[in-house]
Amino acid sequence: MEHGKGKGQWGSQFGFLMAAIGSAVGLGNLWGFPYKLGKNGGFAFLIIYVLLVILVGVVMVLSELALGRKTGKGIVSAWTTVDKKYKPLGWFGVISPFLILFFYTMLGGYCVKYIVANLGDVFNASWGVAGADSGAYFQGFFTDQLQTSVYTLVFMGLTALIVLGGVSSGIEKFSKVAMPLLFFMLVAVIVRSVTMPGASEGIKFLFSPNWEVFKGTGWINVLASAGGQVFFSLSLGMGITVTYGSYLKKTESLQFNAFVIPFADTVIAIMAGLAIMPAVFASGLDPAAGPGLIFVTLQTVFASMGSVGPAFGAAFYFLVFIAAITSSIALLETVVAVIVDKKTEAGKPINRKAITVTSSLVIAVGAVFVSLDGLGSHGFPQIFGQGTWLDTFDLVAEGVLMPVSALLLGVIFGWFKPGYLDTEIELTGALKWKALYHLCLKVVAPLIMALVLYGQLVNFGIIPALF
Ligand code: PHE
């Protein structure tokens, strides 16, 4: 192992950044941001978004990195090191990645399926989409329990393989190649998308400012929606950034990294908008969000592109696959780190590989159940008024545990343990904006997180909208 017993360490600054940006850049950037941007005020939304990235995103990423590196632990032991009474918060932080993996791996499996299907069309093989109606094709796939389960397991297996390689020779090595590849593929897709006739409508949808959305109490909803997107996109409020921070060398500047990660995540989200919406509008389709956008609308775009369509489609779904898998490896590593810590503390021998395999198997069981549910298409019993098992797990993690964890992180380091993280942050240079940093931790981040919590509960239909 790279340093200490069972504990990894990043090999280089670049490698860490690729892994950390990879953990942030995920399906949220591709299928969430572009639609939210266009629907919630375009440029007007973007201003709010960027403001929140700075006041909440950078502040939280910095705090989570500092918490991880100061304690050198995964999320559970990190919180217990701060104070034993914060242990439940640690558990929140590890339950969330578990639950998210249940459905994130299924969605990753969808990407693998679409890579395969588009490649099938490239080779005129029988397993291609072959001109089928995109909506019907998607429906046929996600209701097919055997197929979705198999693809989910393939994606879970790939995730596990990378994590099995370890922190620097698995996660870092993979991310160093995958993330630049994602970037260049995104550029290629943008070039094609914005040069399609009629593409300008998509650009207008994304960026033309609509200040109307702020009218009356509208601004509260915009703030909740932008806050929710910042928070999900940066994978805050769970152990990921803490865990990745715990593998950082003491000589690395936390402040630098805490700026670069949110900056890159935002740039890629905007690029995703430019890659997707112009093509959607040029093809005369309606903008959308979620799986429908990626697997139905965009598949329709590729199908209408003629002979280059399938190759383009395969490349695009490969891009989405990279975005998804660099997030899922971070989720799995967060779980693995917690168990490694537990063993270390108990003085037991650490077998990282066995821990990784066992965790992956447990997650695989959950993921297969979510796949069998087929997005609620098989009449499985549903709870909390949700229509799919995906939504139920998402409600618990993203709807409740994550915003509550992020809120409490602000409250704890803002009010109860002010300055606890400062020494760690200042190891490599003064925190010149300390007053602002503390103000954000104390007031801005908790307020925004409370608003995000409210917005999530409204979206999941748990409470009625107040505004
Ligand atoms: N940040 C990822 C995205 O934008 C999603 C994610 C959230 C991944 C939480 C892991 C944990 O899609």
Coordinates of C-alpha atoms and ligand atoms in Angstrom, one line a residue:
M1 CA 0.0 0.0 0.0
E2 CA 1.0 3.5 -0.7
H3 CA 1.4 4.9 2.7
G4 CA 0.5 3.6 6.1
K5 CA -1.5 0.4 6.4
G6 CA -4.2 0.2 3.7
K7 CA -4.3 3.9 3.2
G8 CA -3.8 5.4 -0.2
Q9 CA -2.3 8.7 -1.4
W10 CA -2.6 10.6 -4.6
G11 CA 0.4 10.5 -6.8
S12 CA 0.2 14.0 -8.2
Q13 CA -1.8 17.2 -8.0
F14 CA -3.1 16.7 -11.6
G15 CA -4.1 13.1 -10.8
F16 CA -6.0 14.2 -7.7
L17 CA -7.7 17.0 -9.6
M18 CA -8.8 14.7 -12.3
A19 CA -10.2 12.2 -9.8
A20 CA -12.0 15.0 -7.8
I21 CA -13.4 16.7 -10.8
G22 CA -14.4 13.3 -12.1
S23 CA -16.3 12.7 -8.9
A24 CA -18.2 16.0 -9.3
V25 CA -18.8 15.8 -13.0
G26 CA -21.6 13.3 -13.4
L27 CA -25.1 12.8 -14.8
G28 CA -26.2 15.9 -13.0
N29 CA -24.0 18.1 -15.2
L30 CA -25.2 16.4 -18.3
W31 CA -28.9 15.9 -17.8
G32 CA -29.7 18.3 -15.0
F33 CA -27.8 21.6 -15.5
P34 CA -28.7 22.4 -19.2
Y35 CA -32.4 22.1 -18.6
K36 CA -32.4 23.9 -15.3
L37 CA -30.4 26.7 -16.8
G38 CA -32.7 27.2 -19.8
K39 CA -35.9 26.8 -17.7
N40 CA -35.0 28.9 -14.8
G41 CA -34.0 32.1 -16.4
G42 CA -30.9 31.4 -18.6
F43 CA -28.2 34.0 -18.0
A44 CA -30.1 35.2 -14.9
F45 CA -30.0 31.7 -13.5
L46 CA -26.3 31.4 -14.4
I47 CA -25.4 34.5 -12.3
I48 CA -27.1 33.0 -9.2
Y49 CA -25.5 29.7 -9.9
V50 CA -22.0 31.1 -10.1
L51 CA -22.6 33.1 -7.0
L52 CA -23.7 30.0 -5.1
V53 CA -20.7 28.0 -6.5
I54 CA -18.4 30.6 -4.9
L55 CA -20.3 31.3 -1.6
V56 CA -21.4 27.7 -1.0
G57 CA -19.6 25.4 -3.4
V58 CA -16.0 26.6 -2.8
V59 CA -16.6 27.0 0.9
M60 CA -18.0 23.5 1.3
V61 CA -15.4 21.8 -0.9
L62 CA -12.6 23.6 1.0
S63 CA -14.1 22.5 4.4
E64 CA -14.7 18.9 3.3
L65 CA -11.1 18.6 1.9
A66 CA -9.7 20.1 5.1
L67 CA -11.8 17.8 7.3
G68 CA -10.5 14.8 5.3
R69 CA -6.9 15.8 5.3
K70 CA -6.8 17.0 8.9
T71 CA -8.2 13.7 10.2
G72 CA -6.7 11.5 7.5
K73 CA -9.9 9.5 7.7
G74 CA -13.0 8.5 5.8
I75 CA -16.3 10.1 6.6
V76 CA -17.3 8.2 9.8
S77 CA -13.9 8.3 11.6
A78 CA -13.4 11.9 10.4
W79 CA -16.5 13.1 12.2
T80 CA -15.7 11.0 15.3
T81 CA -12.2 12.6 15.4
V82 CA -13.8 16.0 15.5
D83 CA -16.1 14.9 18.3
K84 CA -17.6 11.5 19.2
K85 CA -21.0 13.0 19.3
Y86 CA -20.9 13.7 15.6
K87 CA -20.7 10.1 14.7
P88 CA -24.3 9.9 13.3
L89 CA -23.3 12.5 10.8
G90 CA -20.6 10.2 9.6
W91 CA -23.1 7.4 9.2
F92 CA -25.3 9.8 7.1
G93 CA -22.2 10.4 5.0
V94 CA -21.7 6.7 4.2
I95 CA -25.4 5.7 3.9
S96 CA -25.9 8.2 1.1
P97 CA -23.2 6.8 -1.2
F98 CA -24.6 3.4 -0.6
L99 CA -28.1 4.4 -1.6
I100 CA -27.0 6.5 -4.5
L101 CA -24.9 3.6 -5.9
F102 CA -28.1 1.5 -5.9
F103 CA -29.4 3.5 -8.8
Y104 CA -26.3 5.3 -10.1
T105 CA -24.9 2.0 -11.2
M106 CA -28.2 1.2 -13.0
L107 CA -28.0 4.5 -14.8
G108 CA -24.4 3.8 -15.7
G109 CA -25.6 0.4 -17.0
Y110 CA -28.0 2.3 -19.3
C111 CA -25.0 4.1 -20.7
V112 CA -23.2 0.9 -21.4
K113 CA -26.3 -0.5 -23.1
Y114 CA -26.5 2.6 -25.4
I115 CA -22.8 2.5 -26.3
V116 CA -23.3 -1.1 -27.3
A117 CA -26.5 -0.4 -29.2
N118 CA -25.0 2.5 -31.1
L119 CA -22.0 0.4 -31.9
G120 CA -24.4 -2.2 -33.1
D121 CA -25.7 0.3 -35.6
V122 CA -22.2 1.2 -36.7
F123 CA -21.7 -2.4 -37.7
N124 CA -25.2 -3.0 -38.8
A125 CA -25.5 -5.7 -36.2
S126 CA -28.7 -7.2 -34.9
W127 CA -28.2 -5.6 -31.5
G128 CA -28.4 -2.1 -32.8
V129 CA -31.2 0.4 -32.4
A130 CA -31.8 0.0 -36.1
G131 CA -34.2 2.9 -36.7
A132 CA -36.5 2.0 -33.8
D133 CA -38.6 4.8 -32.2
S134 CA -36.3 6.1 -29.5
G135 CA -39.1 6.3 -26.9
A136 CA -40.3 2.8 -27.5
Y137 CA -36.7 1.5 -27.6
F138 CA -35.9 3.0 -24.2
Q139 CA -39.2 1.7 -22.8
G140 CA -38.4 -1.8 -24.1
F141 CA -35.0 -1.7 -22.5
F142 CA -35.7 -0.4 -19.0
T143 CA -38.7 -2.7 -18.6
D144 CA -36.5 -5.7 -19.6
Q145 CA -35.4 -6.9 -16.1
L146 CA -32.8 -9.3 -17.2
Q147 CA -31.0 -7.0 -19.6
T148 CA -31.0 -4.0 -17.2
S149 CA -29.8 -6.2 -14.4
V150 CA -26.9 -7.5 -16.5
Y151 CA -25.9 -4.1 -17.7
T152 CA -26.1 -2.8 -14.1
L153 CA -23.8 -5.6 -12.9
V154 CA -21.4 -4.8 -15.7
F155 CA -21.2 -1.2 -14.7
M156 CA -20.9 -2.2 -11.0
G157 CA -18.1 -4.6 -11.9
L158 CA -16.2 -2.0 -13.8
T159 CA -16.5 0.4 -10.9
A160 CA -15.2 -2.3 -8.5
L161 CA -12.3 -3.1 -10.8
I162 CA -11.0 0.5 -10.8
V163 CA -11.4 0.8 -7.1
L164 CA -9.7 -2.5 -6.6
G165 CA -6.6 -1.0 -8.2
G166 CA -6.3 1.4 -5.2
V167 CA -6.3 5.1 -4.8
S168 CA -3.3 6.1 -7.0
S169 CA -2.9 3.1 -9.3
G170 CA -6.7 2.6 -9.8
I171 CA -8.8 5.7 -9.3
E172 CA -6.1 8.2 -10.1
K173 CA -4.7 6.4 -13.1
F174 CA -8.1 5.9 -14.6
S175 CA -9.2 9.5 -14.0
K176 CA -6.0 10.9 -15.6
V177 CA -6.9 9.4 -18.9
A178 CA -10.7 9.4 -18.7
M179 CA -11.3 13.0 -17.7
P180 CA -9.2 14.7 -20.5
L181 CA -10.9 12.3 -22.9
L182 CA -14.3 13.4 -21.6
F183 CA -13.3 17.0 -22.1
F184 CA -12.1 16.6 -25.7
M185 CA -15.1 14.5 -26.6
L186 CA -17.3 17.2 -25.2
V187 CA -15.6 19.8 -27.3
A188 CA -16.1 17.6 -30.4
V189 CA -19.8 17.2 -29.6
I190 CA -20.2 21.0 -29.1
V191 CA -18.6 21.7 -32.4
R192 CA -21.1 19.4 -34.2
S193 CA -24.1 20.6 -32.1
V194 CA -23.6 24.3 -32.5
T195 CA -23.0 24.0 -36.3
M196 CA -26.3 22.2 -36.9
P197 CA -28.8 24.4 -38.8
G198 CA -31.2 25.9 -36.3
A199 CA -28.8 25.5 -33.4
S200 CA -29.1 29.1 -32.3
E201 CA -32.5 28.4 -30.8
G202 CA -30.8 26.1 -28.3
I203 CA -28.2 28.7 -27.4
K204 CA -31.0 31.2 -26.9
F205 CA -32.8 28.7 -24.7
L206 CA -29.7 28.3 -22.6
F207 CA -28.5 31.8 -22.2
S208 CA -31.1 34.5 -23.0
P209 CA -31.8 36.1 -19.7
N210 CA -35.3 35.9 -18.4
W211 CA -35.6 38.1 -15.3
E212 CA -39.3 37.3 -14.9
V213 CA -38.4 34.1 -13.0
F214 CA -37.3 36.3 -10.0
K215 CA -40.7 38.1 -9.8
G216 CA -42.6 37.9 -6.5
T217 CA -41.4 34.9 -4.6
G218 CA -40.0 33.3 -7.7
W219 CA -36.5 34.1 -6.6
I220 CA -36.8 31.7 -3.7
N221 CA -37.5 28.9 -6.1
V222 CA -34.6 29.9 -8.4
L223 CA -32.3 30.0 -5.4
A224 CA -33.5 26.6 -4.2
S225 CA -33.1 25.1 -7.7
A226 CA -29.6 26.6 -8.2
G227 CA -28.6 25.7 -4.7
G228 CA -29.8 22.1 -5.2
Q229 CA -27.9 21.9 -8.5
V230 CA -24.6 23.3 -7.0
F231 CA -24.9 20.9 -4.1
F232 CA -25.6 17.8 -6.1
S233 CA -23.2 18.6 -8.8
L234 CA -20.3 19.0 -6.4
S235 CA -21.4 15.8 -4.5
L236 CA -21.5 17.7 -1.2
G237 CA -22.9 16.5 2.0
M238 CA -21.5 13.0 1.8
G239 CA -18.1 11.5 2.3
I240 CA -16.7 11.8 -1.2
T241 CA -14.7 15.0 -0.9
V242 CA -13.7 14.2 2.7
T243 CA -12.4 10.8 1.6
Y244 CA -10.6 12.2 -1.4
G245 CA -9.2 15.0 0.8
S246 CA -7.8 12.4 3.2
Y247 CA -5.5 11.1 0.5
L248 CA -4.0 14.5 -0.2
K249 CA -0.4 15.3 0.8
K250 CA 0.1 18.0 3.4
T251 CA 2.0 20.1 0.9
E252 CA -1.0 20.5 -1.4
S253 CA -2.9 23.8 -1.3
L254 CA -6.4 23.1 -0.3
Q255 CA -7.5 26.5 -1.3
F256 CA -6.3 26.1 -4.9
N257 CA -8.0 22.7 -5.2
A258 CA -11.2 24.0 -3.7
F259 CA -11.4 26.7 -6.4
V260 CA -10.4 24.5 -9.3
I261 CA -12.8 21.7 -8.7
P262 CA -16.0 23.8 -8.6
F263 CA -14.7 25.9 -11.4
A264 CA -14.1 22.9 -13.7
D265 CA -17.4 21.4 -12.7
T266 CA -19.2 24.6 -13.7
V267 CA -17.3 24.9 -17.0
I268 CA -18.2 21.3 -17.9
A269 CA -21.9 21.8 -17.0
I270 CA -22.0 24.9 -19.3
M271 CA -20.2 22.9 -22.0
A272 CA -22.8 20.1 -21.6
G273 CA -25.5 22.6 -22.2
L274 CA -23.8 23.7 -25.4
A275 CA -23.3 20.1 -26.5
I276 CA -26.9 19.1 -25.9
M277 CA -29.4 21.9 -26.3
P278 CA -28.4 23.3 -29.7
A279 CA -28.7 19.8 -31.2
V280 CA -32.1 19.2 -29.5
F281 CA -33.5 22.5 -30.9
A282 CA -31.9 22.0 -34.3
S283 CA -33.7 18.6 -34.4
G284 CA -37.0 20.2 -33.6
L285 CA -37.3 18.4 -30.3
D286 CA -38.4 19.7 -26.9
P287 CA -35.8 20.3 -24.2
A288 CA -36.0 18.0 -21.3
A289 CA -34.1 16.7 -18.2
G290 CA -33.3 13.4 -16.8
P291 CA -33.0 10.0 -18.4
G292 CA -35.6 11.0 -21.1
L293 CA -33.2 13.7 -22.3
I294 CA -30.2 11.4 -22.6
F295 CA -31.8 8.1 -23.7
V296 CA -34.7 9.3 -25.7
T297 CA -34.3 12.8 -27.0
L298 CA -30.6 12.6 -27.8
Q299 CA -30.9 9.1 -29.3
T300 CA -33.5 10.7 -31.6
V301 CA -30.9 13.4 -32.5
F302 CA -28.3 10.7 -33.3
A303 CA -30.8 8.7 -35.4
S304 CA -31.5 11.8 -37.4
M305 CA -27.9 12.5 -38.2
G306 CA -27.6 10.0 -40.9
S307 CA -24.7 7.7 -41.4
V308 CA -22.4 9.4 -38.8
G309 CA -25.2 9.2 -36.2
P310 CA -24.4 5.8 -34.6
A311 CA -20.7 6.5 -34.3
F312 CA -21.4 9.9 -32.9
G313 CA -24.0 8.3 -30.5
A314 CA -21.6 5.7 -29.3
A315 CA -18.9 8.3 -28.6
F316 CA -21.5 10.5 -26.8
Y317 CA -22.7 7.7 -24.6
F318 CA -19.1 6.8 -23.9
L319 CA -18.7 10.3 -22.6
V320 CA -21.7 10.0 -20.4
F321 CA -20.3 6.7 -19.2
I322 CA -17.1 8.3 -18.1
A323 CA -18.9 11.0 -16.3
A324 CA -20.9 8.4 -14.5
I325 CA -18.1 6.0 -13.6
T326 CA -15.8 8.6 -12.2
S327 CA -18.6 9.5 -9.9
S328 CA -19.4 5.9 -9.0
I329 CA -15.8 5.0 -8.2
A330 CA -15.8 8.0 -5.8
L331 CA -19.0 6.7 -4.2
L332 CA -17.6 3.2 -3.7
E333 CA -14.2 4.5 -2.4
T334 CA -16.1 6.5 0.2
V335 CA -17.7 3.3 1.5
V336 CA -14.4 1.3 1.3
A337 CA -12.5 4.0 3.2
V338 CA -15.0 3.8 6.1
I339 CA -14.5 0.1 6.5
V340 CA -10.7 0.4 6.1
D341 CA -10.8 2.9 9.0
K342 CA -12.9 0.6 11.1
K343 CA -10.5 -2.3 10.7
T344 CA -7.5 0.0 11.4
E345 CA -9.1 1.3 14.6
A346 CA -9.9 -2.3 15.7
G347 CA -6.3 -3.2 15.0
K348 CA -7.4 -5.8 12.5
P349 CA -5.5 -6.7 9.3
I350 CA -6.6 -4.7 6.3
N351 CA -7.4 -6.3 3.1
R352 CA -8.6 -3.5 0.9
K353 CA -9.4 -5.8 -2.0
A354 CA -11.6 -8.0 0.1
I355 CA -13.4 -4.9 1.5
T356 CA -13.9 -3.6 -2.0
V357 CA -15.3 -6.9 -3.3
T358 CA -17.6 -7.4 -0.3
S359 CA -19.0 -3.8 -0.5
S360 CA -19.5 -4.1 -4.2
L361 CA -21.4 -7.3 -3.8
V362 CA -23.8 -5.8 -1.3
I363 CA -24.3 -2.8 -3.5
A364 CA -24.8 -5.0 -6.5
V365 CA -27.8 -6.7 -4.7
G366 CA -29.4 -3.3 -4.1
A367 CA -28.7 -2.2 -7.6
V368 CA -30.3 -5.4 -9.1
F369 CA -33.4 -4.7 -7.0
V370 CA -33.6 -1.2 -8.4
S371 CA -33.1 -2.6 -11.9
L372 CA -35.8 -5.2 -11.4
D373 CA -38.2 -2.4 -10.5
G374 CA -37.6 -1.1 -14.1
L375 CA -38.3 2.6 -13.2
G376 CA -41.6 1.5 -11.5
S377 CA -42.9 -0.4 -14.5
H378 CA -43.5 -3.7 -12.8
G379 CA -46.0 -2.8 -10.2
F380 CA -43.6 -3.3 -7.3
P381 CA -44.8 -1.8 -4.0
Q382 CA -43.7 1.8 -3.6
I383 CA -43.3 3.9 -0.5
F384 CA -43.2 7.5 0.5
G385 CA -45.5 8.3 -2.5
Q386 CA -42.6 7.7 -4.9
G387 CA -43.2 6.1 -8.3
T388 CA -39.9 4.2 -8.6
W389 CA -37.4 2.6 -6.3
L390 CA -34.8 4.9 -7.8
D391 CA -36.8 7.9 -6.5
T392 CA -37.2 6.4 -3.1
F393 CA -33.5 5.8 -2.6
D394 CA -32.8 9.2 -4.1
L395 CA -35.3 10.8 -1.7
V396 CA -33.5 9.4 1.4
A397 CA -30.0 10.3 0.1
E398 CA -30.3 13.4 -2.0
G399 CA -33.6 14.6 -0.5
V400 CA -32.8 14.3 3.2
L401 CA -29.4 12.9 4.3
M402 CA -27.2 14.9 2.0
P403 CA -28.7 18.4 2.5
V404 CA -28.9 17.8 6.3
S405 CA -25.3 16.7 6.4
A406 CA -24.1 19.7 4.4
L407 CA -26.2 22.0 6.6
L408 CA -24.8 20.6 9.8
L409 CA -21.3 20.8 8.4
G410 CA -21.8 24.5 8.0
V411 CA -23.3 24.9 11.5
I412 CA -20.6 22.8 13.2
F413 CA -17.6 24.5 11.6
G414 CA -19.3 27.9 11.6
W415 CA -20.7 27.9 15.2
F416 CA -19.5 25.0 17.4
K417 CA -16.0 24.5 16.2
P418 CA -15.1 27.7 14.5
G419 CA -11.5 27.7 13.3
Y420 CA -11.1 23.9 13.6
L421 CA -10.3 23.6 9.9
D422 CA -8.4 26.8 9.6
T423 CA -5.0 25.5 10.7
E424 CA -5.2 22.7 8.1
I425 CA -6.2 25.1 5.3
E426 CA -3.4 27.5 6.3
L427 CA -0.7 24.8 6.2
T428 CA 0.2 26.0 2.7
G429 CA -0.6 29.7 2.9
A430 CA -2.8 32.2 4.6
L431 CA -6.6 32.1 4.2
K432 CA -6.9 35.7 3.1
W433 CA -10.6 35.7 2.9
K434 CA -11.1 34.1 6.4
A435 CA -13.9 36.5 7.4
L436 CA -15.9 35.7 4.3
Y437 CA -15.2 32.0 4.7
H438 CA -16.5 32.0 8.2
L439 CA -19.5 34.1 7.3
C440 CA -20.4 31.6 4.5
L441 CA -20.0 28.6 6.9
K442 CA -22.0 30.3 9.6
V443 CA -24.9 31.9 7.7
V444 CA -24.9 31.5 3.9
A445 CA -24.2 27.8 3.5
P446 CA -26.7 26.7 6.2
L447 CA -29.4 29.0 4.8
I448 CA -28.9 27.8 1.3
M449 CA -28.8 24.2 2.5
A450 CA -32.1 24.7 4.4
L451 CA -33.6 26.1 1.2
V452 CA -32.2 23.1 -0.7
L453 CA -33.7 20.7 1.8
Y454 CA -37.1 22.5 1.4
G455 CA -36.8 22.4 -2.4
Q456 CA -35.9 18.7 -2.4
L457 CA -38.9 17.8 -0.2
V458 CA -41.2 19.8 -2.4
N459 CA -39.8 18.1 -5.5
F460 CA -40.2 14.7 -4.0
G461 CA -43.8 15.6 -3.1
I462 CA -43.2 15.2 0.6
I463 CA -44.3 18.7 1.5
P464 CA -46.4 21.2 -0.4
A465 CA -44.8 24.2 -2.1
L466 CA -45.0 27.3 0.1
F467 CA -44.1 29.7 -2.7
Ligands
PHE1 N1 -22.0 15.0 -8.7 C1 -22.6 14.0 -9.5 C2 -23.3 14.6 -10.7 O1 -23.2 15.8 -11.0 C3 -23.6 13.2 -8.9 C4 -23.3 12.6 -7.6 C5 -23.8 13.1 -6.5 C6 -22.4 11.6 -7.6 C7 -23.5 12.6 -5.3 C8 -22.1 11.1 -6.4 C9 -22.6 11.6 -5.3 O2 -23.9 13.9 -11.4

